Coordinates of N, CA and C in Angstrom, one line a residue:
M1 N -35.6 -28.5 18.7 CA -34.3 -28.9 18.2 C -33.4 -29.4 19.4
S2 N -32.5 -30.2 19.0 CA -31.6 -30.7 20.0 C -30.5 -29.7 20.4
D3 N -29.8 -30.0 21.5 CA -28.7 -29.1 21.9 C -27.6 -29.2 20.9
A4 N -27.4 -30.3 20.3 CA -26.3 -30.5 19.3 C -26.5 -29.6 18.1
T5 N -27.8 -29.6 17.7 CA -28.2 -28.8 16.5 C -28.0 -27.3 16.8
E6 N -28.4 -26.9 17.9 CA -28.3 -25.5 18.3 C -26.8 -25.1 18.4
A7 N -26.0 -26.0 19.0 CA -24.5 -25.8 19.1 C -23.9 -25.7 17.7
A8 N -24.3 -26.5 16.8 CA -23.8 -26.5 15.5 C -24.1 -25.2 14.8
K9 N -25.4 -24.8 14.9 CA -25.8 -23.5 14.3 C -25.1 -22.3 14.9
A10 N -24.9 -22.4 16.2 CA -24.1 -21.3 16.9 C -22.7 -21.3 16.4
A11 N -22.1 -22.4 16.2 CA -20.7 -22.5 15.7 C -20.6 -22.0 14.3
A12 N -21.7 -22.3 13.5 CA -21.7 -21.9 12.1 C -21.8 -20.4 12.0
R13 N -22.7 -19.8 12.9 CA -22.9 -18.3 12.9 C -21.5 -17.7 13.3
K14 N -20.9 -18.2 14.3 CA -19.6 -17.7 14.8 C -18.6 -17.7 13.7
A15 N -18.5 -18.9 13.0 CA -17.5 -19.0 11.9 C -17.8 -18.0 10.8
R16 N -19.1 -17.8 10.4 CA -19.5 -16.9 9.4 C -19.1 -15.5 9.8
H17 N -19.3 -15.1 11.0 CA -18.9 -13.8 11.5 C -17.4 -13.6 11.4
Q18 N -16.7 -14.6 11.8 CA -15.2 -14.5 11.8 C -14.7 -14.4 10.3
L19 N -15.4 -15.2 9.4 CA -15.0 -15.1 8.0 C -15.3 -13.7 7.5
A20 N -16.5 -13.2 7.8 CA -16.8 -11.8 7.4 C -15.8 -10.8 7.9
D21 N -15.4 -10.9 9.1 CA -14.5 -10.0 9.7 C -13.1 -10.1 9.0
T22 N -12.7 -11.3 8.7 CA -11.4 -11.5 8.0 C -11.5 -11.0 6.6
L23 N -12.6 -11.2 5.9 CA -12.7 -10.7 4.5 C -12.7 -9.1 4.5
D24 N -13.4 -8.5 5.5 CA -13.4 -7.1 5.7 C -11.9 -6.5 5.9
E25 N -11.2 -7.2 6.7 CA -9.8 -6.8 6.9 C -9.0 -6.9 5.6
L26 N -9.1 -8.0 4.9 CA -8.4 -8.2 3.7 C -8.8 -7.2 2.6
E27 N -10.1 -6.9 2.6 CA -10.6 -5.8 1.6 C -9.9 -4.5 1.9
G28 N -9.8 -4.2 3.2 CA -9.1 -2.9 3.6 C -7.7 -2.9 3.3
K29 N -7.0 -4.1 3.4 CA -5.6 -4.1 3.1 C -5.3 -4.0 1.6
F30 N -6.2 -4.5 0.7 CA -6.0 -4.5 -0.7 C -6.8 -3.4 -1.4
D31 N -7.3 -2.4 -0.7 CA -8.0 -1.3 -1.2 C -6.9 -0.2 -1.7
V32 N -6.6 -0.3 -3.0 CA -5.5 0.5 -3.5 C -5.7 2.0 -3.3
P33 N -6.8 2.5 -3.7 CA -7.0 4.0 -3.5 C -6.9 4.4 -2.1
K34 N -7.4 3.6 -1.2 CA -7.3 4.0 0.3 C -5.8 4.0 0.7
R35 N -5.1 2.9 0.3 CA -3.7 2.8 0.7 C -2.9 3.9 0.1
T36 N -3.2 4.2 -1.2 CA -2.4 5.3 -1.8 C -2.6 6.6 -1.1
G37 N -3.9 6.9 -0.7 CA -4.2 8.1 0.1 C -3.4 8.1 1.4
E38 N -3.3 7.0 2.1 CA -2.6 6.9 3.3 C -1.1 7.2 3.1
L39 N -0.6 6.6 2.0 CA 0.9 6.8 1.7 C 1.1 8.3 1.4
V40 N 0.2 8.9 0.6 CA 0.4 10.3 0.3 C 0.4 11.2 1.5
E41 N -0.5 10.9 2.5 CA -0.6 11.6 3.7 C 0.7 11.4 4.5
K42 N 1.2 10.2 4.6 CA 2.5 10.0 5.3 C 3.6 10.8 4.7
A43 N 3.6 10.8 3.4 CA 4.7 11.5 2.7 C 4.6 13.0 2.9
K44 N 3.4 13.5 2.9 CA 3.2 15.0 3.2 C 3.7 15.3 4.6
V45 N 3.3 14.5 5.6 CA 3.7 14.7 7.0 C 5.2 14.6 7.1
A46 N 5.8 13.6 6.4 CA 7.3 13.5 6.5 C 8.0 14.7 5.8
Y47 N 7.4 15.2 4.7 CA 8.0 16.3 4.0 C 7.9 17.6 4.9
E48 N 6.8 17.8 5.5 CA 6.6 18.9 6.4 C 7.5 18.9 7.6
K49 N 7.7 17.7 8.1 CA 8.6 17.5 9.3 C 10.0 17.8 8.9
N50 N 10.5 17.3 7.8 CA 11.9 17.4 7.4 C 12.0 17.3 5.9
P51 N 12.1 18.5 5.2 CA 12.1 18.4 3.7 C 13.4 18.1 3.1
V52 N 14.5 18.2 3.8 CA 15.9 18.0 3.3 C 16.0 16.7 2.6
P53 N 15.7 15.5 3.2 CA 15.9 14.3 2.5 C 15.0 14.2 1.2
W54 N 13.9 14.8 1.2 CA 13.0 14.8 0.0 C 13.7 15.6 -1.1
I55 N 14.3 16.7 -0.8 CA 14.9 17.6 -1.8 C 16.2 16.8 -2.3
V56 N 17.0 16.3 -1.4 CA 18.2 15.5 -1.9 C 17.8 14.4 -2.7
G57 N 16.8 13.6 -2.3 CA 16.3 12.5 -3.2 C 15.8 12.9 -4.5
G58 N 15.0 14.0 -4.6 CA 14.5 14.5 -5.8 C 15.7 15.0 -6.7
A59 N 16.7 15.6 -6.1 CA 17.8 16.0 -6.9 C 18.6 14.8 -7.5
A60 N 18.7 13.8 -6.6 CA 19.4 12.6 -7.1 C 18.7 11.9 -8.2
V61 N 17.4 11.9 -8.2 CA 16.6 11.3 -9.3 C 16.8 12.1 -10.5
A62 N 16.8 13.4 -10.4 CA 16.9 14.3 -11.5 C 18.3 14.1 -12.2
I63 N 19.3 14.0 -11.4 CA 20.7 13.8 -11.9 C 20.8 12.5 -12.6
I64 N 20.2 11.5 -12.1 CA 20.2 10.1 -12.7 C 19.5 10.2 -14.0
A65 N 18.3 10.8 -14.0 CA 17.5 10.9 -15.3 C 18.3 11.7 -16.4
V66 N 18.9 12.8 -16.0 CA 19.7 13.6 -17.0 C 20.9 12.8 -17.5
G67 N 21.5 12.0 -16.6 CA 22.7 11.2 -16.9 C 22.3 10.1 -17.9
L68 N 21.1 9.5 -17.7 CA 20.7 8.4 -18.6 C 20.3 9.0 -20.0
V69 N 19.7 10.2 -20.0 CA 19.4 10.8 -21.3 C 20.6 11.2 -22.0
A70 N 21.6 11.7 -21.3 CA 22.9 12.1 -21.9 C 23.6 10.9 -22.5
W71 N 23.6 9.8 -21.7 CA 24.2 8.6 -22.1 C 23.5 8.0 -23.4
A72 N 22.2 8.1 -23.4 CA 21.5 7.6 -24.6 C 21.8 8.5 -25.8
I73 N 21.9 9.8 -25.6 CA 22.2 10.7 -26.7 C 23.6 10.6 -27.2
F74 N 24.6 10.7 -26.3 CA 26.0 10.9 -26.6 C 26.7 9.6 -26.6
G75 N 26.1 8.5 -26.1 CA 26.8 7.2 -26.0 C 27.1 6.7 -27.5
G76 N 28.2 6.1 -27.7 CA 28.5 5.6 -29.0 C 27.8 4.3 -29.3
D77 N 27.5 4.1 -30.6 CA 26.9 2.8 -31.0 C 28.0 1.8 -31.2
D78 N 28.0 0.8 -30.4 CA 29.1 -0.2 -30.4 C 28.7 -1.4 -31.3
D79 N 28.2 -1.1 -32.5 CA 27.8 -2.2 -33.4 C 29.0 -2.8 -34.1

């Protein structure tokens, strides 16, 4: 085979490997269960490090939820 053919085959192999690496990276980024696990671990570490913001945030969400339910129940029908 000629040098040009070998060079073209080598370039094609290199491009295939680069494409495979890129696809592997994209697969890792879009792997939802893996990403969810990473997020849960980060949240656990953050909570263990400083739980106060998590408690305040949880209380705020609870207050908002109770307020929305109360508004739905006791709010007047403006028909």
